[in-house]
């Protein structure tokens, strides 16, 4: 059975900045909104495709150092940018290692907690944008 | 406008950063990842104008 194991080399790029060494998880949900078009005579609900509204949730370690996580994200709140990811940073954009991109994804918030003795982490969610895959 | 890479997170430091559509350049500059290149425009050769009327 073929599976994909994510050991060490998945890559995440936010606004062309590589976050590979700060990211430890991401969740992508491709969503195309369902518009109901059920009519008289239908025995079940019927839907058609609406607008695409995908989300990408990124789990990152929080660093306030220069050119690290906070510096990458602080000026992106309330703006659109491009976000790309792949299962491996080695030779991305191929059939077996496709590069996924959300072009024009919106970052609404930059939430983080600070707790004594805890490793700083944050989760940012990019919403919307145009989804594309490079798998040449 | 030209940009120079400062952080290895974006590319090789010192190389030119070529902006891509959709990338927030202001955020990259503010975050210290790239800087705007300061290219000096060469001055033109000085020319003397003879204003003496003879």
Short mmCIF file of N, CA and C in Angstrom, two decimals:
data_model
loop_
_atom_site.label_atom_id
_atom_site.label_comp_id
_atom_site.label_asym_id
_atom_site.label_seq_id
_atom_site.Cartn_x
_atom_site.Cartn_y
_atom_site.Cartn_z
N UNK A 1 0.85 -1.19 0.00
CA UNK A 1 0.00 0.00 0.00
C UNK A 1 0.89 1.24 0.00
N UNK A 2 0.67 2.10 -0.97
CA UNK A 2 1.48 3.32 -1.05
C UNK A 2 0.94 4.38 -0.09
N UNK A 3 1.82 4.95 0.67
CA UNK A 3 1.44 6.03 1.58
C UNK A 3 2.46 7.15 1.49
N UNK A 4 2.13 8.26 2.07
CA UNK A 4 3.08 9.36 2.14
C UNK A 4 3.46 9.59 3.59
N UNK A 5 4.74 9.52 3.86
CA UNK A 5 5.21 9.73 5.23
C UNK A 5 5.94 11.06 5.30
N UNK A 6 5.52 11.87 6.23
CA UNK A 6 6.13 13.19 6.37
C UNK A 6 7.13 13.14 7.52
N UNK A 7 8.38 12.96 7.18
CA UNK A 7 9.38 12.81 8.22
C UNK A 7 10.09 14.13 8.53
N UNK A 8 10.72 14.69 7.55
CA UNK A 8 11.49 15.88 7.88
C UNK A 8 11.49 16.97 6.82
N UNK A 9 11.10 16.63 5.62
CA UNK A 9 11.37 17.62 4.56
C UNK A 9 10.17 18.29 3.91
N UNK A 10 8.96 18.21 4.45
CA UNK A 10 7.91 19.01 3.82
C UNK A 10 8.27 20.49 3.85
N UNK A 11 7.77 21.22 2.89
CA UNK A 11 8.13 22.63 2.81
C UNK A 11 6.88 23.50 2.82
N UNK A 12 7.03 24.66 3.42
CA UNK A 12 5.96 25.66 3.43
C UNK A 12 6.59 27.00 3.13
N UNK A 13 6.03 27.69 2.17
CA UNK A 13 6.51 29.02 1.81
C UNK A 13 5.38 30.01 1.94
N UNK A 14 5.61 31.04 2.76
CA UNK A 14 4.61 32.08 2.96
C UNK A 14 5.17 33.39 2.43
N UNK A 15 4.50 33.96 1.46
CA UNK A 15 4.96 35.22 0.87
C UNK A 15 6.41 35.10 0.38
N UNK A 16 6.71 33.96 -0.18
CA UNK A 16 8.03 33.59 -0.74
C UNK A 16 9.10 33.37 0.33
N UNK A 17 8.72 33.34 1.60
CA UNK A 17 9.66 33.07 2.69
C UNK A 17 9.50 31.61 3.12
N UNK A 18 10.58 30.86 3.12
CA UNK A 18 10.53 29.46 3.53
C UNK A 18 10.36 29.36 5.04
N UNK A 19 9.33 28.63 5.46
CA UNK A 19 9.05 28.42 6.88
C UNK A 19 9.29 26.97 7.27
N UNK A 20 10.14 26.29 6.49
CA UNK A 20 10.33 24.86 6.70
C UNK A 20 10.81 24.53 8.10
N UNK A 21 11.71 25.35 8.64
CA UNK A 21 12.26 25.02 9.96
C UNK A 21 11.42 25.57 11.11
N UNK A 22 10.30 26.18 10.80
CA UNK A 22 9.41 26.68 11.85
C UNK A 22 8.05 26.02 11.83
N UNK A 23 7.74 25.33 10.76
CA UNK A 23 6.42 24.72 10.61
C UNK A 23 6.46 23.27 11.07
N UNK A 24 5.46 22.85 11.82
CA UNK A 24 5.41 21.45 12.24
C UNK A 24 4.07 20.80 11.91
N UNK A 25 3.25 21.49 11.15
CA UNK A 25 2.01 20.87 10.72
C UNK A 25 1.18 21.84 9.91
N UNK A 26 0.42 21.31 9.00
CA UNK A 26 -0.52 22.17 8.28
C UNK A 26 -1.73 21.35 7.86
N UNK A 27 -2.83 22.04 7.74
CA UNK A 27 -4.08 21.40 7.33
C UNK A 27 -4.68 22.21 6.19
N UNK A 28 -4.85 21.56 5.08
CA UNK A 28 -5.45 22.24 3.93
C UNK A 28 -6.83 21.65 3.68
N UNK A 29 -7.77 22.52 3.51
CA UNK A 29 -9.12 22.08 3.18
C UNK A 29 -9.58 22.81 1.94
N UNK A 30 -9.69 22.08 0.87
CA UNK A 30 -10.18 22.71 -0.35
C UNK A 30 -11.70 22.71 -0.30
N UNK A 31 -12.25 23.89 -0.38
CA UNK A 31 -13.69 24.04 -0.24
C UNK A 31 -14.26 24.79 -1.44
N UNK A 32 -15.26 24.20 -2.03
CA UNK A 32 -16.05 24.90 -3.03
C UNK A 32 -17.48 24.91 -2.49
N UNK A 33 -17.93 26.09 -2.19
CA UNK A 33 -19.20 26.21 -1.47
C UNK A 33 -20.35 25.54 -2.22
N UNK A 34 -21.19 24.91 -1.43
CA UNK A 34 -22.34 24.19 -2.00
C UNK A 34 -23.55 25.12 -2.04
N UNK A 35 -24.10 25.28 -3.19
CA UNK A 35 -25.32 26.08 -3.35
C UNK A 35 -26.48 25.14 -3.63
N UNK A 36 -27.46 25.22 -2.77
CA UNK A 36 -28.57 24.30 -2.93
C UNK A 36 -29.48 24.71 -4.09
N UNK A 37 -29.82 23.73 -4.88
CA UNK A 37 -30.73 24.00 -6.00
C UNK A 37 -31.86 22.97 -6.04
N UNK A 38 -32.21 22.50 -4.85
CA UNK A 38 -33.29 21.53 -4.77
C UNK A 38 -34.60 22.16 -5.27
N UNK A 39 -35.28 21.45 -6.08
CA UNK A 39 -36.53 21.97 -6.63
C UNK A 39 -37.68 21.01 -6.33
N UNK A 40 -38.88 21.46 -6.60
CA UNK A 40 -40.05 20.59 -6.43
C UNK A 40 -39.81 19.29 -7.21
N UNK A 41 -40.18 18.23 -6.60
CA UNK A 41 -40.02 16.94 -7.26
C UNK A 41 -38.76 16.23 -6.87
N UNK A 42 -37.86 16.95 -6.17
CA UNK A 42 -36.61 16.31 -5.76
C UNK A 42 -36.87 15.44 -4.54
N UNK A 43 -36.29 14.26 -4.55
CA UNK A 43 -36.41 13.37 -3.40
C UNK A 43 -35.25 13.53 -2.45
N UNK A 44 -34.28 14.31 -2.84
CA UNK A 44 -33.11 14.57 -1.98
C UNK A 44 -32.59 15.96 -2.31
N UNK A 45 -31.78 16.48 -1.43
CA UNK A 45 -31.25 17.81 -1.69
C UNK A 45 -30.22 17.75 -2.81
N UNK A 46 -30.21 18.79 -3.60
CA UNK A 46 -29.32 18.85 -4.76
C UNK A 46 -28.50 20.13 -4.68
N UNK A 47 -27.22 20.00 -4.93
CA UNK A 47 -26.33 21.15 -4.80
C UNK A 47 -25.56 21.39 -6.10
N UNK A 48 -25.12 22.62 -6.23
CA UNK A 48 -24.22 22.95 -7.33
C UNK A 48 -23.05 23.75 -6.76
N UNK A 49 -21.98 23.81 -7.53
CA UNK A 49 -20.77 24.45 -7.03
C UNK A 49 -20.91 25.97 -6.97
N UNK A 50 -20.49 26.53 -5.85
CA UNK A 50 -20.46 27.98 -5.72
C UNK A 50 -19.04 28.48 -5.80
N UNK A 51 -18.71 29.44 -4.98
CA UNK A 51 -17.37 30.01 -5.01
C UNK A 51 -16.39 29.12 -4.26
N UNK A 52 -15.15 29.16 -4.69
CA UNK A 52 -14.11 28.43 -3.98
C UNK A 52 -13.71 29.23 -2.75
N UNK A 53 -13.55 28.56 -1.64
CA UNK A 53 -13.18 29.24 -0.39
C UNK A 53 -12.34 28.30 0.46
N UNK A 54 -11.16 27.99 -0.03
CA UNK A 54 -10.30 27.03 0.65
C UNK A 54 -9.58 27.67 1.83
N UNK A 55 -9.11 26.84 2.74
CA UNK A 55 -8.37 27.33 3.90
C UNK A 55 -7.10 26.50 4.09
N UNK A 56 -6.07 27.18 4.55
CA UNK A 56 -4.83 26.51 4.90
C UNK A 56 -4.45 26.95 6.31
N UNK A 57 -4.38 25.98 7.21
CA UNK A 57 -4.02 26.25 8.59
C UNK A 57 -2.59 25.79 8.81
N UNK A 58 -1.75 26.68 9.30
CA UNK A 58 -0.32 26.37 9.47
C UNK A 58 0.06 26.44 10.94
N UNK A 59 0.64 25.36 11.45
CA UNK A 59 1.13 25.32 12.84
C UNK A 59 2.61 25.66 12.83
N UNK A 60 2.95 26.76 13.47
CA UNK A 60 4.33 27.25 13.42
C UNK A 60 4.88 27.46 14.82
N UNK A 61 6.17 27.33 14.95
CA UNK A 61 6.83 27.76 16.18
C UNK A 61 6.96 29.27 16.10
N UNK A 62 6.86 29.90 17.25
CA UNK A 62 6.86 31.36 17.28
C UNK A 62 8.25 31.87 17.68
N UNK A 63 8.82 32.64 16.81
CA UNK A 63 10.11 33.27 17.10
C UNK A 63 10.01 34.74 16.75
N UNK A 64 10.46 35.57 17.67
CA UNK A 64 10.46 37.01 17.43
C UNK A 64 11.80 37.49 16.89
N UNK A 65 12.73 36.56 16.63
CA UNK A 65 14.04 36.95 16.11
C UNK A 65 13.89 37.55 14.71
N UNK A 66 14.97 38.19 14.29
CA UNK A 66 14.96 38.80 12.96
C UNK A 66 14.77 37.72 11.90
N UNK A 67 13.97 38.04 10.90
CA UNK A 67 13.74 37.16 9.75
C UNK A 67 13.20 35.79 10.17
N UNK A 68 12.39 35.76 11.22
CA UNK A 68 11.79 34.50 11.64
C UNK A 68 10.27 34.58 11.52
N UNK A 69 9.56 33.79 12.30
CA UNK A 69 8.11 33.66 12.12
C UNK A 69 7.36 34.99 12.25
N UNK A 70 7.61 35.68 13.35
CA UNK A 70 6.85 36.91 13.57
C UNK A 70 7.15 37.94 12.49
N UNK A 71 8.43 38.06 12.13
CA UNK A 71 8.81 39.02 11.09
C UNK A 71 8.16 38.67 9.75
N UNK A 72 7.96 37.38 9.52
CA UNK A 72 7.34 36.95 8.27
C UNK A 72 5.87 37.33 8.21
N UNK A 73 5.19 37.20 9.36
CA UNK A 73 3.74 37.30 9.36
C UNK A 73 3.18 38.66 9.75
N UNK A 74 3.93 39.43 10.51
CA UNK A 74 3.36 40.63 11.14
C UNK A 74 2.77 41.62 10.14
N UNK A 75 3.37 41.73 8.98
CA UNK A 75 2.86 42.70 8.00
C UNK A 75 1.91 42.09 6.98
N UNK A 76 1.60 40.82 7.19
CA UNK A 76 0.69 40.16 6.25
C UNK A 76 -0.75 40.16 6.74
N UNK A 77 -0.94 40.49 8.01
CA UNK A 77 -2.30 40.47 8.57
C UNK A 77 -3.16 41.51 7.84
N UNK A 78 -4.29 41.04 7.38
CA UNK A 78 -5.18 41.94 6.66
C UNK A 78 -4.82 42.13 5.20
N UNK A 79 -3.94 41.27 4.71
CA UNK A 79 -3.55 41.38 3.30
C UNK A 79 -3.67 40.02 2.62
N UNK A 80 -3.49 40.04 1.32
CA UNK A 80 -3.47 38.81 0.54
C UNK A 80 -2.04 38.49 0.16
N UNK A 81 -1.72 37.23 0.12
CA UNK A 81 -0.39 36.82 -0.32
C UNK A 81 -0.47 35.41 -0.88
N UNK A 82 0.67 34.92 -1.36
CA UNK A 82 0.74 33.57 -1.91
C UNK A 82 1.34 32.62 -0.87
N UNK A 83 0.77 31.44 -0.77
CA UNK A 83 1.27 30.42 0.15
C UNK A 83 1.42 29.12 -0.63
N UNK A 84 2.60 28.49 -0.51
CA UNK A 84 2.85 27.24 -1.22
C UNK A 84 3.35 26.18 -0.26
N UNK A 85 3.08 24.93 -0.58
CA UNK A 85 3.56 23.84 0.25
C UNK A 85 3.73 22.60 -0.61
N UNK A 86 4.60 21.72 -0.14
CA UNK A 86 4.83 20.47 -0.84
C UNK A 86 5.25 19.43 0.19
N UNK A 87 5.07 18.17 -0.18
CA UNK A 87 5.40 17.09 0.75
C UNK A 87 6.89 16.98 0.98
N UNK A 88 7.67 17.43 0.01
CA UNK A 88 9.12 17.40 0.16
C UNK A 88 9.72 18.63 -0.50
N UNK A 89 10.71 19.21 0.17
CA UNK A 89 11.37 20.38 -0.40
C UNK A 89 12.31 20.00 -1.53
N UNK A 90 12.60 18.71 -1.65
CA UNK A 90 13.49 18.24 -2.70
C UNK A 90 12.70 18.01 -3.98
N UNK A 91 13.10 18.69 -5.03
CA UNK A 91 12.45 18.58 -6.34
C UNK A 91 10.94 18.73 -6.26
N UNK A 92 10.46 19.84 -5.74
CA UNK A 92 9.01 20.03 -5.70
C UNK A 92 8.47 20.36 -7.08
N UNK A 93 7.17 20.23 -7.23
CA UNK A 93 6.54 20.57 -8.50
C UNK A 93 6.60 19.45 -9.51
N UNK A 94 6.64 18.20 -9.02
CA UNK A 94 6.64 17.05 -9.92
C UNK A 94 5.40 16.21 -9.65
N UNK A 95 5.19 15.21 -10.51
CA UNK A 95 3.99 14.38 -10.38
C UNK A 95 3.95 13.66 -9.04
N UNK A 96 5.10 13.26 -8.53
CA UNK A 96 5.12 12.53 -7.26
C UNK A 96 5.37 13.43 -6.07
N UNK A 97 5.64 14.70 -6.33
CA UNK A 97 5.85 15.66 -5.24
C UNK A 97 5.27 17.01 -5.67
N UNK A 98 3.97 17.05 -5.80
CA UNK A 98 3.34 18.28 -6.33
C UNK A 98 3.50 19.45 -5.38
N UNK A 99 3.55 20.63 -5.96
CA UNK A 99 3.56 21.87 -5.17
C UNK A 99 2.17 22.49 -5.25
N UNK A 100 1.59 22.67 -4.08
CA UNK A 100 0.26 23.27 -4.02
C UNK A 100 0.41 24.75 -3.66
N UNK A 101 -0.43 25.58 -4.26
CA UNK A 101 -0.34 27.02 -4.01
C UNK A 101 -1.74 27.61 -3.84
N UNK A 102 -1.85 28.49 -2.85
CA UNK A 102 -3.02 29.35 -2.76
C UNK A 102 -2.55 30.75 -3.15
N UNK A 103 -3.01 31.23 -4.26
CA UNK A 103 -2.63 32.55 -4.74
C UNK A 103 -3.64 33.58 -4.26
N UNK A 104 -3.14 34.60 -3.58
CA UNK A 104 -4.03 35.64 -3.08
C UNK A 104 -4.81 35.20 -1.85
N UNK A 105 -4.18 34.38 -1.00
CA UNK A 105 -4.85 33.93 0.23
C UNK A 105 -4.83 35.05 1.27
N UNK A 106 -5.90 35.13 2.03
CA UNK A 106 -6.06 36.23 2.98
C UNK A 106 -5.72 35.78 4.40
N UNK A 107 -4.89 36.57 5.08
CA UNK A 107 -4.55 36.29 6.48
C UNK A 107 -5.32 37.27 7.35
N UNK A 108 -6.27 36.74 8.08
CA UNK A 108 -7.15 37.60 8.87
C UNK A 108 -6.57 37.96 10.23
N UNK A 109 -5.85 37.02 10.84
CA UNK A 109 -5.42 37.24 12.23
C UNK A 109 -4.08 36.60 12.49
N UNK A 110 -3.40 37.11 13.50
CA UNK A 110 -2.12 36.56 13.95
C UNK A 110 -2.22 36.29 15.46
N UNK A 111 -2.89 35.20 15.82
CA UNK A 111 -3.12 34.93 17.24
C UNK A 111 -1.98 34.11 17.86
N UNK A 112 -1.56 34.48 19.05
CA UNK A 112 -0.57 33.65 19.76
C UNK A 112 -0.72 33.84 21.26
N UNK A 113 -0.27 32.83 21.97
CA UNK A 113 -0.29 32.85 23.44
C UNK A 113 1.14 32.88 23.94
N UNK A 114 1.28 33.37 25.15
CA UNK A 114 2.58 33.30 25.82
C UNK A 114 2.36 32.63 27.17
N UNK A 115 3.10 31.57 27.42
CA UNK A 115 2.95 30.86 28.69
C UNK A 115 4.33 30.56 29.25
N UNK A 116 4.47 30.76 30.51
CA UNK A 116 5.76 30.55 31.18
C UNK A 116 6.22 29.11 31.01
N UNK A 117 7.40 28.94 30.54
CA UNK A 117 7.97 27.61 30.40
C UNK A 117 7.52 26.85 29.19
N UNK A 118 6.68 27.47 28.36
CA UNK A 118 6.18 26.75 27.18
C UNK A 118 6.85 27.25 25.92
N UNK A 119 6.96 26.35 24.97
CA UNK A 119 7.52 26.73 23.67
C UNK A 119 6.48 27.54 22.91
N UNK A 120 6.91 28.69 22.43
CA UNK A 120 5.97 29.55 21.71
C UNK A 120 5.51 28.94 20.41
N UNK A 121 4.21 28.91 20.21
CA UNK A 121 3.65 28.37 18.98
C UNK A 121 2.47 29.23 18.55
N UNK A 122 2.15 29.16 17.31
CA UNK A 122 0.95 29.83 16.83
C UNK A 122 0.41 29.10 15.62
N UNK A 123 -0.86 29.30 15.37
CA UNK A 123 -1.51 28.74 14.20
C UNK A 123 -2.14 29.87 13.41
N UNK A 124 -1.76 29.96 12.16
CA UNK A 124 -2.34 30.99 11.30
C UNK A 124 -3.17 30.32 10.21
N UNK A 125 -4.23 30.98 9.84
CA UNK A 125 -5.15 30.42 8.85
C UNK A 125 -5.25 31.36 7.65
N UNK A 126 -4.90 30.83 6.51
CA UNK A 126 -5.06 31.59 5.25
C UNK A 126 -6.36 31.15 4.60
N UNK A 127 -7.12 32.11 4.18
CA UNK A 127 -8.45 31.82 3.63
C UNK A 127 -8.58 32.38 2.22
N UNK A 128 -9.32 31.65 1.42
CA UNK A 128 -9.61 32.13 0.07
C UNK A 128 -8.43 31.97 -0.86
N UNK A 129 -8.43 32.73 -1.91
CA UNK A 129 -7.38 32.61 -2.90
C UNK A 129 -7.71 31.57 -3.96
N UNK A 130 -6.83 31.50 -4.91
CA UNK A 130 -7.01 30.55 -6.01
C UNK A 130 -6.08 29.37 -5.81
N UNK A 131 -6.63 28.19 -5.80
CA UNK A 131 -5.84 26.98 -5.57
C UNK A 131 -5.29 26.45 -6.88
N UNK A 132 -4.02 26.10 -6.87
CA UNK A 132 -3.42 25.50 -8.06
C UNK A 132 -2.38 24.48 -7.63
N UNK A 133 -2.10 23.56 -8.54
CA UNK A 133 -1.13 22.50 -8.27
C UNK A 133 -0.15 22.44 -9.42
N UNK A 134 1.13 22.40 -9.09
CA UNK A 134 2.16 22.20 -10.11
C UNK A 134 2.67 20.79 -9.96
N UNK A 135 2.48 19.98 -10.98
CA UNK A 135 2.93 18.59 -10.93
C UNK A 135 3.40 18.17 -12.31
N UNK A 136 4.39 18.87 -12.79
CA UNK A 136 4.90 18.61 -14.14
C UNK A 136 5.65 17.29 -14.18
N UNK B 1 12.46 48.76 -10.31
CA UNK B 1 13.01 48.75 -8.95
C UNK B 1 13.66 47.40 -8.67
N UNK B 2 14.88 47.44 -8.09
CA UNK B 2 15.60 46.19 -7.82
C UNK B 2 15.65 45.92 -6.32
N UNK B 3 15.67 44.65 -5.99
CA UNK B 3 15.72 44.24 -4.59
C UNK B 3 16.85 43.24 -4.40
N UNK B 4 17.46 43.28 -3.20
CA UNK B 4 18.53 42.35 -2.88
C UNK B 4 18.09 41.46 -1.73
N UNK B 5 18.39 40.17 -1.85
CA UNK B 5 18.01 39.20 -0.82
C UNK B 5 18.94 39.34 0.39
N UNK B 6 18.34 39.41 1.57
CA UNK B 6 19.10 39.50 2.82
C UNK B 6 19.04 38.21 3.62
N UNK B 7 17.93 37.50 3.51
CA UNK B 7 17.73 36.31 4.33
C UNK B 7 17.76 35.04 3.48
N UNK B 8 18.43 33.99 3.97
CA UNK B 8 18.43 32.73 3.22
C UNK B 8 17.06 32.09 3.13
N UNK B 9 16.10 32.58 3.90
CA UNK B 9 14.74 32.04 3.80
C UNK B 9 14.09 32.39 2.47
N UNK B 10 14.63 33.40 1.82
CA UNK B 10 14.05 33.86 0.56
C UNK B 10 14.89 33.40 -0.63
N UNK B 11 16.15 33.23 -0.40
CA UNK B 11 17.06 32.83 -1.47
C UNK B 11 18.49 33.03 -1.01
N UNK B 12 19.38 33.18 -1.96
CA UNK B 12 20.78 33.37 -1.62
C UNK B 12 21.05 34.84 -1.30
N UNK B 13 21.50 35.12 -0.06
CA UNK B 13 21.77 36.52 0.29
C UNK B 13 22.75 37.16 -0.69
N UNK B 14 22.41 38.36 -1.09
CA UNK B 14 23.25 39.08 -2.05
C UNK B 14 22.71 39.01 -3.45
N UNK B 15 21.93 37.96 -3.74
CA UNK B 15 21.34 37.84 -5.07
C UNK B 15 20.19 38.82 -5.23
N UNK B 16 19.87 39.07 -6.47
CA UNK B 16 18.72 39.93 -6.73
C UNK B 16 17.43 39.17 -6.47
N UNK B 17 16.49 39.82 -5.82
CA UNK B 17 15.17 39.23 -5.61
C UNK B 17 14.25 39.73 -6.71
N UNK B 18 13.73 38.80 -7.45
CA UNK B 18 12.81 39.17 -8.54
C UNK B 18 11.38 39.00 -8.03
N UNK B 19 10.65 40.09 -7.90
CA UNK B 19 9.29 40.02 -7.36
C UNK B 19 8.38 39.16 -8.22
N UNK B 20 7.53 38.43 -7.53
CA UNK B 20 6.54 37.59 -8.19
C UNK B 20 5.17 38.18 -7.89
N UNK B 21 4.29 38.09 -8.85
CA UNK B 21 2.92 38.58 -8.64
C UNK B 21 2.31 37.91 -7.41
N UNK B 22 1.69 38.72 -6.56
CA UNK B 22 1.02 38.16 -5.39
C UNK B 22 1.85 38.22 -4.13
N UNK B 23 3.15 38.45 -4.28
CA UNK B 23 4.01 38.54 -3.11
C UNK B 23 3.99 39.96 -2.56
N UNK B 24 3.85 40.06 -1.25
CA UNK B 24 3.78 41.35 -0.58
C UNK B 24 5.20 41.86 -0.33
N UNK B 25 5.68 42.71 -1.22
CA UNK B 25 7.05 43.21 -1.15
C UNK B 25 7.28 44.03 0.12
N UNK B 26 6.30 44.85 0.48
CA UNK B 26 6.46 45.70 1.68
C UNK B 26 6.68 44.84 2.92
N UNK B 27 5.97 43.71 3.01
CA UNK B 27 6.13 42.83 4.16
C UNK B 27 7.52 42.20 4.18
N UNK B 28 8.04 41.88 3.01
CA UNK B 28 9.39 41.30 2.93
C UNK B 28 10.44 42.32 3.36
N UNK B 29 10.25 43.56 2.96
CA UNK B 29 11.21 44.61 3.35
C UNK B 29 11.10 44.89 4.84
N UNK B 30 9.87 45.01 5.33
CA UNK B 30 9.66 45.30 6.75
C UNK B 30 10.18 44.17 7.63
N UNK B 31 10.10 42.95 7.14
CA UNK B 31 10.57 41.80 7.91
C UNK B 31 12.06 41.60 7.82
N UNK B 32 12.74 42.37 6.98
CA UNK B 32 14.19 42.27 6.87
C UNK B 32 14.65 41.14 5.97
N UNK B 33 13.78 40.69 5.08
CA UNK B 33 14.15 39.58 4.20
C UNK B 33 14.82 40.06 2.92
N UNK B 34 14.42 41.22 2.46
CA UNK B 34 15.03 41.81 1.27
C UNK B 34 15.20 43.31 1.52
N UNK B 35 15.99 43.94 0.69
CA UNK B 35 16.10 45.38 0.76
C UNK B 35 16.08 45.94 -0.64
N UNK B 36 15.67 47.18 -0.70
CA UNK B 36 15.65 47.84 -1.99
C UNK B 36 17.07 48.21 -2.36
N UNK B 37 17.49 47.82 -3.53
CA UNK B 37 18.85 48.11 -3.95
C UNK B 37 19.03 49.61 -4.16
N UNK B 38 20.17 50.07 -3.70
CA UNK B 38 20.47 51.49 -3.91
C UNK B 38 21.42 51.60 -5.08
N UNK B 39 20.85 51.71 -6.23
CA UNK B 39 21.64 51.83 -7.45
C UNK B 39 21.84 53.29 -7.77
N UNK B 40 23.10 53.69 -7.79
CA UNK B 40 23.39 55.08 -8.09
C UNK B 40 23.34 55.32 -9.59
N UNK B 41 22.66 56.34 -9.94
CA UNK B 41 22.59 56.71 -11.35
C UNK B 41 23.87 57.46 -11.71
N UNK B 42 24.61 56.97 -12.69
CA UNK B 42 25.85 57.64 -13.05
C UNK B 42 25.59 59.06 -13.53
N UNK B 43 26.46 59.94 -13.04
CA UNK B 43 26.30 61.32 -13.47
C UNK B 43 26.75 61.49 -14.92
N UNK B 44 26.11 62.37 -15.59
CA UNK B 44 26.49 62.64 -16.96
C UNK B 44 27.78 63.44 -17.02
N UNK B 45 28.45 63.38 -18.14
CA UNK B 45 29.70 64.13 -18.29
C UNK B 45 29.41 65.63 -18.22
N UNK B 46 30.32 66.31 -17.50
CA UNK B 46 30.14 67.77 -17.40
C UNK B 46 30.49 68.42 -18.74
N UNK B 47 29.71 69.35 -19.09
CA UNK B 47 29.99 70.08 -20.33
C UNK B 47 30.12 71.56 -20.00
N UNK B 48 31.16 72.13 -20.51
CA UNK B 48 31.36 73.56 -20.29
C UNK B 48 30.63 74.36 -21.35
N UNK B 49 29.97 75.34 -20.89
CA UNK B 49 29.29 76.21 -21.84
C UNK B 49 30.02 77.56 -21.86
N UNK B 50 30.47 77.88 -23.01
CA UNK B 50 31.19 79.13 -23.15
C UNK B 50 30.18 80.26 -23.31
N UNK B 51 30.15 81.11 -22.28
CA UNK B 51 29.16 82.18 -22.31
C UNK B 51 29.77 83.52 -22.76
N UNK B 52 31.10 83.48 -23.01
CA UNK B 52 31.75 84.72 -23.44
C UNK B 52 31.36 85.07 -24.87
N UNK B 53 30.98 86.28 -25.01
CA UNK B 53 30.66 86.72 -26.36
C UNK B 53 31.88 87.44 -26.95
N UNK B 54 32.24 87.05 -28.10
CA UNK B 54 33.40 87.68 -28.70
C UNK B 54 33.01 88.47 -29.93
#
